[in-house]
Amino acid sequence: MSRPIVVVTRRVPGVLDIPGAEVRLGPDAIAPRAATLERIRGASIVVTMFSDKVNAEFLDAAGPGLRGVCNFAVGVDNIDLPECRRRGVVVANTPHAVTEGTADIAWALLLATARRVVEGHEYIRSGAFSANGTLGMADFMGRDLTGRTLCIVGAGRIGQAVAMRSIGWGMRVLYVARSMHWEFELAPLAARRVTLEEGLREADVVSLHTPLTPETRHLINAERLAMMKPTAILINTARGPVIDEAALARALRAGTLWGAGLDVFEREPEVHPELLGLPNVTLTPHIGSAEVRYREMMTQMVRENAMAMLAGRAPACVVA
Ligand code: 8YV
């Protein structure tokens, strides 16, 4: 009997060996869609990245032998879940492994934006610091975070990990969620659940942690951006389309919002051209989970999910 084929659409860190299966690792660089569709033909399992659109076309290309899709991400907005369910294709993801890394990037973006780290870095690199001499005492003024109010939008694992880090800054935590979350309400966070509008009005920092769904697309639009304090900072490490990027660029340019830190973009890998020219936004290229230990953990989770699927068991991280 021939061995089941596991196709991985991109190269992943760590070891992805699956006993009894033939694992076909993908290329380092992103492949054209047609090449990916060709590679997945006949696969029993496909390991997908958030950039792979897993829709009817993709499932057709894999063929009727496809048993499961293992997403190398916690977010599954790239996958047509009802279509997978209809075809009996199991879907799994990689929760937990991405939590701390993404929370670190949210804080890296927050601190960099609040204290204008990238502007400072570019000032030195450009030679301006050496040429102009010591800064004036009102130059490069940032915003402090100690004792300020942080609003977490989306009370999942990553939102909680971001909130936990704020204890070091003695921040007051608000959260926006459809239901009460005791891990937010209780010590050490002692957070208060608010509506999105209340959170936007009260917070000095708003950090987004919702999955991308039809309800959260453009959740942060021009009207909601206008509710934020002009001194506030907006952080997005969730999914780009949660923010109307054009509206955000306008608010940042007009100074009705003090700053933003973005790891994800509405039309990734494209970035709104206006954002590229603004000094009060810090940009990273979707590197939330890009850390050695966490990415290797993601590979291990994918491996275990795939092994369970091949054995006909429900994987630990089953989504659909
Ligand atoms: C990954 C992510 O970097 O887990 C997610 O949903 O967006 C990131 O952790 C990315 O998905 C890698 O494929």
mmCIF file of C-alpha atoms and ligand atoms in Angstrom:
data_model
loop_
_atom_site.group_PDB
_atom_site.id
_atom_site.type_symbol
_atom_site.label_atom_id
_atom_site.label_comp_id
_atom_site.label_asym_id
_atom_site.label_seq_id
_atom_site.Cartn_x
_atom_site.Cartn_y
_atom_site.Cartn_z
ATOM 1 C CA MET A 1 0.000 0.000 0.000
ATOM 2 C CA SER A 2 1.356 3.455 -0.847
ATOM 3 C CA ARG A 3 2.150 5.812 2.000
ATOM 4 C CA PRO A 4 -0.186 8.763 2.659
ATOM 5 C CA ILE A 5 1.174 12.074 1.416
ATOM 6 C CA VAL A 6 1.453 15.130 3.652
ATOM 7 C CA VAL A 7 2.072 18.302 1.636
ATOM 8 C CA VAL A 8 3.382 21.381 3.435
ATOM 9 C CA THR A 9 2.803 24.568 1.412
ATOM 10 C CA ARG A 10 5.877 26.422 2.800
ATOM 11 C CA ARG A 11 8.998 25.313 4.643
ATOM 12 C CA VAL A 12 8.431 25.256 8.418
ATOM 13 C CA PRO A 13 11.009 25.370 11.221
ATOM 14 C CA GLY A 14 11.886 22.233 13.196
ATOM 15 C CA VAL A 15 11.342 18.631 12.215
ATOM 16 C CA LEU A 16 8.137 17.533 10.545
ATOM 17 C CA ASP A 17 8.546 13.777 10.159
ATOM 18 C CA ILE A 18 5.397 11.706 10.242
ATOM 19 C CA PRO A 19 5.905 7.957 10.707
ATOM 20 C CA GLY A 20 4.379 6.008 7.844
ATOM 21 C CA ALA A 21 3.754 9.106 5.709
ATOM 22 C CA GLU A 22 5.664 10.852 2.935
ATOM 23 C CA VAL A 23 6.134 14.482 3.977
ATOM 24 C CA ARG A 24 6.699 16.942 1.113
ATOM 25 C CA LEU A 25 8.036 20.184 2.545
ATOM 26 C CA GLY A 26 7.259 23.361 0.646
ATOM 27 C CA PRO A 27 9.586 26.061 -0.674
ATOM 28 C CA ASP A 28 11.036 28.896 1.426
ATOM 29 C CA ALA A 29 9.586 31.575 -0.815
ATOM 30 C CA ILE A 30 5.882 31.979 -1.416
ATOM 31 C CA ALA A 31 4.806 29.938 -4.424
ATOM 32 C CA PRO A 32 2.304 31.065 -7.076
ATOM 33 C CA ARG A 33 -1.190 29.739 -6.343
ATOM 34 C CA ALA A 34 -1.141 27.471 -9.416
ATOM 35 C CA ALA A 35 2.070 25.803 -8.245
ATOM 36 C CA THR A 36 0.604 25.182 -4.780
ATOM 37 C CA LEU A 37 -2.556 23.697 -6.276
ATOM 38 C CA GLU A 38 -0.405 21.415 -8.405
ATOM 39 C CA ARG A 39 1.725 20.344 -5.407
ATOM 40 C CA ILE A 40 -1.238 19.391 -3.204
ATOM 41 C CA ARG A 41 -2.774 17.009 -5.753
ATOM 42 C CA GLY A 42 -3.327 13.596 -4.153
ATOM 43 C CA ALA A 43 -2.467 14.749 -0.619
ATOM 44 C CA SER A 44 -4.041 13.065 2.414
ATOM 45 C CA ILE A 45 -3.116 16.015 4.603
ATOM 46 C CA VAL A 46 -2.173 19.564 3.632
ATOM 47 C CA VAL A 47 -0.297 21.805 6.045
ATOM 48 C CA THR A 48 -1.330 25.340 5.160
ATOM 49 C CA MET A 49 -0.120 28.831 6.049
ATOM 50 C CA PHE A 50 -2.424 31.769 6.826
ATOM 51 C CA SER A 51 -1.660 33.033 3.300
ATOM 52 C CA ASP A 52 -3.158 29.910 1.642
ATOM 53 C CA LYS A 53 -6.812 30.375 0.772
ATOM 54 C CA VAL A 54 -8.382 27.011 1.521
ATOM 55 C CA ASN A 55 -11.579 27.160 -0.503
ATOM 56 C CA ALA A 56 -13.469 24.858 -2.875
ATOM 57 C CA GLU A 57 -10.807 25.351 -5.569
ATOM 58 C CA PHE A 58 -8.058 24.318 -3.126
ATOM 59 C CA LEU A 59 -10.011 21.298 -1.862
ATOM 60 C CA ASP A 60 -10.806 20.232 -5.435
ATOM 61 C CA ALA A 61 -7.118 20.482 -6.345
ATOM 62 C CA ALA A 62 -6.146 18.228 -3.428
ATOM 63 C CA GLY A 63 -8.748 15.713 -4.505
ATOM 64 C CA PRO A 64 -11.096 13.300 -2.765
ATOM 65 C CA GLY A 65 -8.329 11.635 -0.728
ATOM 66 C CA LEU A 66 -7.847 14.759 1.408
ATOM 67 C CA ARG A 67 -8.546 13.935 5.054
ATOM 68 C CA GLY A 68 -7.394 17.024 6.846
ATOM 69 C CA VAL A 69 -6.012 20.552 6.722
ATOM 70 C CA CYS A 70 -3.507 21.509 9.426
ATOM 71 C CA ASN A 71 -3.206 25.291 9.549
ATOM 72 C CA PHE A 72 0.200 26.554 10.680
ATOM 73 C CA ALA A 73 -1.533 29.349 12.605
ATOM 74 C CA VAL A 74 -4.159 29.828 15.258
ATOM 75 C CA GLY A 75 -6.255 32.050 12.961
ATOM 76 C CA VAL A 76 -8.373 30.080 10.493
ATOM 77 C CA ASP A 77 -9.943 32.973 8.542
ATOM 78 C CA ASN A 78 -8.065 31.690 5.459
ATOM 79 C CA ILE A 79 -10.126 28.490 5.535
ATOM 80 C CA ASP A 80 -13.682 27.984 4.300
ATOM 81 C CA LEU A 81 -14.757 25.928 7.313
ATOM 82 C CA PRO A 82 -18.318 25.139 6.139
ATOM 83 C CA GLU A 83 -16.914 23.834 2.831
ATOM 84 C CA CYS A 84 -14.403 21.623 4.716
ATOM 85 C CA ARG A 85 -17.184 20.338 6.978
ATOM 86 C CA ARG A 86 -19.394 19.588 3.978
ATOM 87 C CA ARG A 87 -16.613 17.491 2.444
ATOM 88 C CA GLY A 88 -15.676 15.783 5.721
ATOM 89 C CA VAL A 89 -12.213 17.388 5.715
ATOM 90 C CA VAL A 90 -10.997 17.876 9.295
ATOM 91 C CA VAL A 91 -9.373 21.240 10.152
ATOM 92 C CA ALA A 92 -6.897 21.832 12.974
ATOM 93 C CA ASN A 93 -4.812 24.839 14.065
ATOM 94 C CA THR A 94 -1.960 25.735 16.433
ATOM 95 C CA PRO A 95 -3.346 27.544 19.478
ATOM 96 C CA HIS A 96 -1.206 28.093 22.636
ATOM 97 C CA ALA A 97 2.096 28.021 20.706
ATOM 98 C CA VAL A 98 1.503 31.497 19.260
ATOM 99 C CA THR A 99 0.192 33.153 22.441
ATOM 100 C CA GLU A 100 3.306 34.489 24.174
ATOM 101 C CA GLY A 101 5.159 35.405 20.982
ATOM 102 C CA THR A 102 2.240 37.438 19.682
ATOM 103 C CA ALA A 103 1.791 39.122 23.070
ATOM 104 C CA ASP A 104 5.492 40.048 23.002
ATOM 105 C CA ILE A 105 5.136 41.600 19.551
ATOM 106 C CA ALA A 106 2.081 43.579 20.705
ATOM 107 C CA TRP A 107 4.184 44.999 23.540
ATOM 108 C CA ALA A 108 7.198 45.562 21.299
ATOM 109 C CA LEU A 109 4.971 47.608 18.971
ATOM 110 C CA LEU A 110 3.399 49.435 21.895
ATOM 111 C CA LEU A 111 6.692 50.418 23.521
ATOM 112 C CA ALA A 112 8.267 51.285 20.174
ATOM 113 C CA THR A 113 5.305 53.515 19.270
ATOM 114 C CA ALA A 114 4.940 55.105 22.709
ATOM 115 C CA ARG A 115 8.645 55.933 22.962
ATOM 116 C CA ARG A 116 9.274 56.555 19.249
ATOM 117 C CA VAL A 117 11.992 53.908 19.090
ATOM 118 C CA VAL A 118 11.955 53.449 15.298
ATOM 119 C CA GLU A 119 12.035 57.190 14.655
ATOM 120 C CA GLY A 120 15.041 57.421 16.976
ATOM 121 C CA HIS A 121 16.735 54.494 15.269
ATOM 122 C CA GLU A 122 16.221 56.053 11.842
ATOM 123 C CA TYR A 123 17.440 59.430 13.107
ATOM 124 C CA ILE A 124 20.755 57.872 14.102
ATOM 125 C CA ARG A 125 21.080 55.679 11.006
ATOM 126 C CA SER A 126 20.483 58.679 8.731
ATOM 127 C CA GLY A 127 23.434 60.502 10.308
ATOM 128 C CA ALA A 128 21.144 63.273 11.592
ATOM 129 C CA PHE A 129 22.048 62.692 15.258
ATOM 130 C CA SER A 130 25.788 63.093 14.697
ATOM 131 C CA ALA A 131 25.212 66.007 12.318
ATOM 132 C CA ASN A 132 22.731 67.965 14.481
ATOM 133 C CA GLY A 133 24.231 67.304 17.908
ATOM 134 C CA THR A 134 22.560 66.551 21.237
ATOM 135 C CA LEU A 135 18.780 66.646 21.157
ATOM 136 C CA GLY A 136 16.729 69.440 22.652
ATOM 137 C CA MET A 137 14.824 68.603 25.816
ATOM 138 C CA ALA A 138 11.508 68.680 23.958
ATOM 139 C CA ASP A 139 12.645 66.466 21.086
ATOM 140 C CA PHE A 140 11.402 62.905 20.596
ATOM 141 C CA MET A 141 8.733 63.291 23.263
ATOM 142 C CA GLY A 142 6.839 60.066 23.777
ATOM 143 C CA ARG A 143 3.951 58.946 25.941
ATOM 144 C CA ASP A 144 4.266 57.013 29.175
ATOM 145 C CA LEU A 145 2.280 53.885 29.924
ATOM 146 C CA THR A 146 2.559 53.630 33.709
ATOM 147 C CA GLY A 147 -0.844 53.701 35.371
ATOM 148 C CA ARG A 148 -2.616 54.254 32.042
ATOM 149 C CA THR A 149 -5.653 52.355 30.787
ATOM 150 C CA LEU A 150 -5.322 49.385 28.430
ATOM 151 C CA CYS A 151 -8.348 48.068 26.547
ATOM 152 C CA ILE A 152 -8.129 44.524 25.185
ATOM 153 C CA VAL A 153 -10.581 43.857 22.370
ATOM 154 C CA GLY A 154 -11.151 40.080 22.227
ATOM 155 C CA ALA A 155 -10.631 38.214 25.493
ATOM 156 C CA GLY A 156 -8.877 35.091 24.225
ATOM 157 C CA ARG A 157 -5.486 33.664 25.157
ATOM 158 C CA ILE A 158 -3.429 36.319 23.339
ATOM 159 C CA GLY A 159 -5.509 39.190 24.728
ATOM 160 C CA GLN A 160 -4.998 37.805 28.210
ATOM 161 C CA ALA A 161 -1.233 37.414 27.706
ATOM 162 C CA VAL A 162 -1.025 41.047 26.524
ATOM 163 C CA ALA A 163 -3.044 42.166 29.546
ATOM 164 C CA MET A 164 -0.840 40.160 31.948
ATOM 165 C CA ARG A 165 2.240 41.976 30.697
ATOM 166 C CA SER A 166 0.609 45.318 31.576
ATOM 167 C CA ILE A 167 0.829 44.479 35.296
ATOM 168 C CA GLY A 168 4.456 45.566 35.124
ATOM 169 C CA TRP A 169 3.271 49.043 34.129
ATOM 170 C CA GLY A 170 0.484 49.128 36.737
ATOM 171 C CA MET A 171 -2.099 49.598 34.026
ATOM 172 C CA ARG A 172 -5.850 49.511 34.520
ATOM 173 C CA VAL A 173 -7.300 46.857 32.213
ATOM 174 C CA LEU A 174 -10.619 46.997 30.345
ATOM 175 C CA TYR A 175 -11.783 44.251 28.035
ATOM 176 C CA VAL A 176 -14.345 43.887 25.280
ATOM 177 C CA ALA A 177 -15.917 40.460 24.842
ATOM 178 C CA ARG A 178 -19.259 38.896 24.092
ATOM 179 C CA SER A 179 -19.378 37.280 27.541
ATOM 180 C CA MET A 180 -17.809 37.660 30.970
ATOM 181 C CA HIS A 181 -14.280 36.226 31.243
ATOM 182 C CA TRP A 182 -13.386 35.354 34.818
ATOM 183 C CA GLU A 183 -9.677 35.150 34.045
ATOM 184 C CA PHE A 184 -9.920 38.850 33.156
ATOM 185 C CA GLU A 185 -12.259 39.805 36.012
ATOM 186 C CA LEU A 186 -10.255 38.110 38.779
ATOM 187 C CA ALA A 187 -6.820 38.945 40.208
ATOM 188 C CA PRO A 188 -4.233 39.708 39.069
ATOM 189 C CA LEU A 189 -5.894 41.528 36.141
ATOM 190 C CA ALA A 190 -9.075 42.657 37.948
ATOM 191 C CA ALA A 191 -10.238 43.933 34.572
ATOM 192 C CA ARG A 192 -13.584 45.550 33.805
ATOM 193 C CA ARG A 193 -15.749 44.424 30.893
ATOM 194 C CA VAL A 194 -16.873 47.360 28.762
ATOM 195 C CA THR A 195 -18.563 47.906 25.430
ATOM 196 C CA LEU A 196 -16.262 48.592 22.498
ATOM 197 C CA GLU A 197 -17.363 52.225 22.455
ATOM 198 C CA GLU A 198 -16.660 52.679 26.201
ATOM 199 C CA GLY A 199 -13.280 51.017 25.793
ATOM 200 C CA LEU A 200 -12.305 53.200 22.842
ATOM 201 C CA ARG A 201 -13.287 56.377 24.724
ATOM 202 C CA GLU A 202 -11.542 55.495 28.007
ATOM 203 C CA ALA A 203 -8.371 53.733 26.930
ATOM 204 C CA ASP A 204 -4.895 55.129 26.409
ATOM 205 C CA VAL A 205 -3.968 51.917 24.599
ATOM 206 C CA VAL A 206 -6.309 49.697 22.585
ATOM 207 C CA SER A 207 -4.982 46.283 21.564
ATOM 208 C CA LEU A 208 -6.922 44.111 19.097
ATOM 209 C CA HIS A 209 -7.171 40.334 19.579
ATOM 210 C CA THR A 210 -10.324 39.253 17.776
ATOM 211 C CA PRO A 211 -10.413 36.612 15.081
ATOM 212 C CA LEU A 212 -11.325 37.910 11.629
ATOM 213 C CA THR A 213 -15.002 37.163 10.953
ATOM 214 C CA PRO A 214 -17.704 39.015 8.983
ATOM 215 C CA GLU A 215 -18.605 40.760 12.282
ATOM 216 C CA THR A 216 -15.064 41.961 13.030
ATOM 217 C CA ARG A 217 -14.158 43.134 9.504
ATOM 218 C CA HIS A 218 -13.583 46.927 9.795
ATOM 219 C CA LEU A 219 -14.600 46.779 13.455
ATOM 220 C CA ILE A 220 -12.281 49.745 13.875
ATOM 221 C CA ASN A 221 -13.587 52.184 11.271
ATOM 222 C CA ALA A 222 -13.466 55.970 10.945
ATOM 223 C CA GLU A 223 -16.367 56.464 13.336
ATOM 224 C CA ARG A 224 -14.804 54.297 16.041
ATOM 225 C CA LEU A 225 -11.330 55.764 15.527
ATOM 226 C CA ALA A 226 -12.883 59.177 16.192
ATOM 227 C CA MET A 227 -13.995 57.913 19.628
ATOM 228 C CA MET A 228 -10.394 57.309 20.709
ATOM 229 C CA LYS A 229 -8.404 59.899 22.658
ATOM 230 C CA PRO A 230 -6.029 61.947 20.499
ATOM 231 C CA THR A 231 -3.281 60.749 22.855
ATOM 232 C CA ALA A 232 -4.148 57.059 22.418
ATOM 233 C CA ILE A 233 -2.238 54.250 20.719
ATOM 234 C CA LEU A 234 -3.852 51.442 18.701
ATOM 235 C CA ILE A 235 -2.130 48.049 18.401
ATOM 236 C CA ASN A 236 -3.114 45.309 15.947
ATOM 237 C CA THR A 237 -1.502 41.869 16.037
ATOM 238 C CA ALA A 238 -4.736 40.028 15.119
ATOM 239 C CA ARG A 239 -5.772 40.360 11.474
ATOM 240 C CA GLY A 240 -5.382 43.409 9.226
ATOM 241 C CA PRO A 241 -8.975 43.736 7.980
ATOM 242 C CA VAL A 242 -10.201 44.288 11.561
ATOM 243 C CA ILE A 243 -9.088 47.895 10.933
ATOM 244 C CA ASP A 244 -10.124 50.115 8.031
ATOM 245 C CA GLU A 245 -6.519 50.948 7.090
ATOM 246 C CA ALA A 246 -7.392 54.023 5.004
ATOM 247 C CA ALA A 247 -9.364 55.477 7.940
ATOM 248 C CA LEU A 248 -6.482 54.696 10.302
ATOM 249 C CA ALA A 249 -3.986 56.425 8.016
ATOM 250 C CA ARG A 250 -6.246 59.521 7.934
ATOM 251 C CA ALA A 251 -6.559 59.593 11.743
ATOM 252 C CA LEU A 252 -2.800 59.220 12.221
ATOM 253 C CA ARG A 253 -2.037 61.906 9.648
ATOM 254 C CA ALA A 254 -4.588 64.300 11.163
ATOM 255 C CA GLY A 255 -3.249 63.629 14.662
ATOM 256 C CA THR A 256 -6.662 62.595 16.002
ATOM 257 C CA LEU A 257 -4.889 59.399 17.066
ATOM 258 C CA TRP A 258 -1.394 59.632 18.561
ATOM 259 C CA GLY A 259 0.088 56.423 17.221
ATOM 260 C CA ALA A 260 -0.404 52.867 16.030
ATOM 261 C CA GLY A 261 1.581 49.648 15.972
ATOM 262 C CA LEU A 262 0.663 47.107 13.305
ATOM 263 C CA ASP A 263 1.894 43.566 12.693
ATOM 264 C CA VAL A 264 -0.933 42.709 10.285
ATOM 265 C CA PHE A 265 -2.390 44.515 7.277
ATOM 266 C CA GLU A 266 -5.640 44.732 5.411
ATOM 267 C CA ARG A 267 -4.235 43.520 2.090
ATOM 268 C CA GLU A 268 -1.134 41.669 3.243
ATOM 269 C CA PRO A 269 1.623 41.818 2.080
ATOM 270 C CA GLU A 270 0.541 45.204 0.679
ATOM 271 C CA VAL A 271 0.573 48.047 3.176
ATOM 272 C CA HIS A 272 -1.531 51.172 2.702
ATOM 273 C CA PRO A 273 0.883 53.620 1.005
ATOM 274 C CA GLU A 274 -0.017 56.442 3.388
ATOM 275 C CA LEU A 275 0.987 54.380 6.411
ATOM 276 C CA LEU A 276 4.432 53.889 4.907
ATOM 277 C CA GLY A 277 5.109 57.606 5.042
ATOM 278 C CA LEU A 278 3.832 58.329 8.566
ATOM 279 C CA PRO A 279 6.240 58.667 11.504
ATOM 280 C CA ASN A 280 3.659 57.770 14.185
ATOM 281 C CA VAL A 281 3.082 54.187 13.131
ATOM 282 C CA THR A 282 5.354 51.219 13.838
ATOM 283 C CA LEU A 283 5.134 48.390 11.308
ATOM 284 C CA THR A 284 6.270 44.762 11.511
ATOM 285 C CA PRO A 285 5.691 42.139 8.770
ATOM 286 C CA HIS A 286 3.329 39.680 10.556
ATOM 287 C CA ILE A 287 5.974 38.281 12.899
ATOM 288 C CA GLY A 288 3.784 37.640 15.968
ATOM 289 C CA SER A 289 4.772 34.000 16.312
ATOM 290 C CA ALA A 290 8.162 34.311 14.588
ATOM 291 C CA GLU A 291 10.290 33.112 17.481
ATOM 292 C CA VAL A 292 12.420 29.961 17.430
ATOM 293 C CA ARG A 293 10.788 28.021 20.291
ATOM 294 C CA TYR A 294 7.212 28.992 19.439
ATOM 295 C CA ARG A 295 7.510 28.280 15.718
ATOM 296 C CA GLU A 296 9.089 24.867 16.472
ATOM 297 C CA MET A 297 6.194 24.215 18.861
ATOM 298 C CA MET A 298 3.778 25.081 16.040
ATOM 299 C CA THR A 299 5.511 22.475 13.872
ATOM 300 C CA GLN A 300 5.126 19.892 16.639
ATOM 301 C CA MET A 301 1.433 20.730 17.000
ATOM 302 C CA VAL A 302 0.930 20.384 13.256
ATOM 303 C CA ARG A 303 2.753 17.038 13.392
ATOM 304 C CA GLU A 304 0.496 15.732 16.167
ATOM 305 C CA ASN A 305 -2.633 17.046 14.459
ATOM 306 C CA ALA A 306 -1.623 15.361 11.196
ATOM 307 C CA MET A 307 -0.759 12.068 12.920
ATOM 308 C CA ALA A 308 -4.162 12.016 14.621
ATOM 309 C CA MET A 309 -5.939 12.758 11.323
ATOM 310 C CA LEU A 310 -4.051 9.962 9.567
ATOM 311 C CA ALA A 311 -4.933 7.558 12.383
ATOM 312 C CA GLY A 312 -8.596 8.533 12.058
ATOM 313 C CA ARG A 313 -8.637 10.209 15.487
ATOM 314 C CA ALA A 314 -9.833 13.734 16.246
ATOM 315 C CA PRO A 315 -6.745 15.970 16.535
ATOM 316 C CA ALA A 316 -6.160 17.785 19.832
ATOM 317 C CA CYS A 317 -6.488 21.179 18.119
ATOM 318 C CA VAL A 318 -9.535 20.421 16.018
ATOM 319 C CA VAL A 319 -11.371 23.460 14.642
ATOM 320 C CA ALA A 320 -13.926 21.813 12.353
HETATM 321 C C1 8YV B 1 1.656 33.072 12.242
HETATM 322 C C2 8YV B 1 -0.699 33.930 12.915
HETATM 323 O O1 8YV B 1 2.851 33.781 12.210
HETATM 324 O O2 8YV B 1 -1.195 32.092 14.293
HETATM 325 C C3 8YV B 1 -1.628 32.967 13.557
HETATM 326 O O3 8YV B 1 -2.852 33.087 13.314
HETATM 327 O O4 8YV B 1 -1.124 34.814 12.259
HETATM 328 C C4 8YV B 1 0.765 33.847 13.156
HETATM 329 O O5 8YV B 1 1.023 33.256 14.375
HETATM 330 C C5 8YV B 1 1.300 32.837 10.882
HETATM 331 O O6 8YV B 1 0.012 32.377 10.805
HETATM 332 C C6 8YV B 1 2.279 31.845 10.254
HETATM 333 O O7 8YV B 1 1.642 31.095 9.279
#
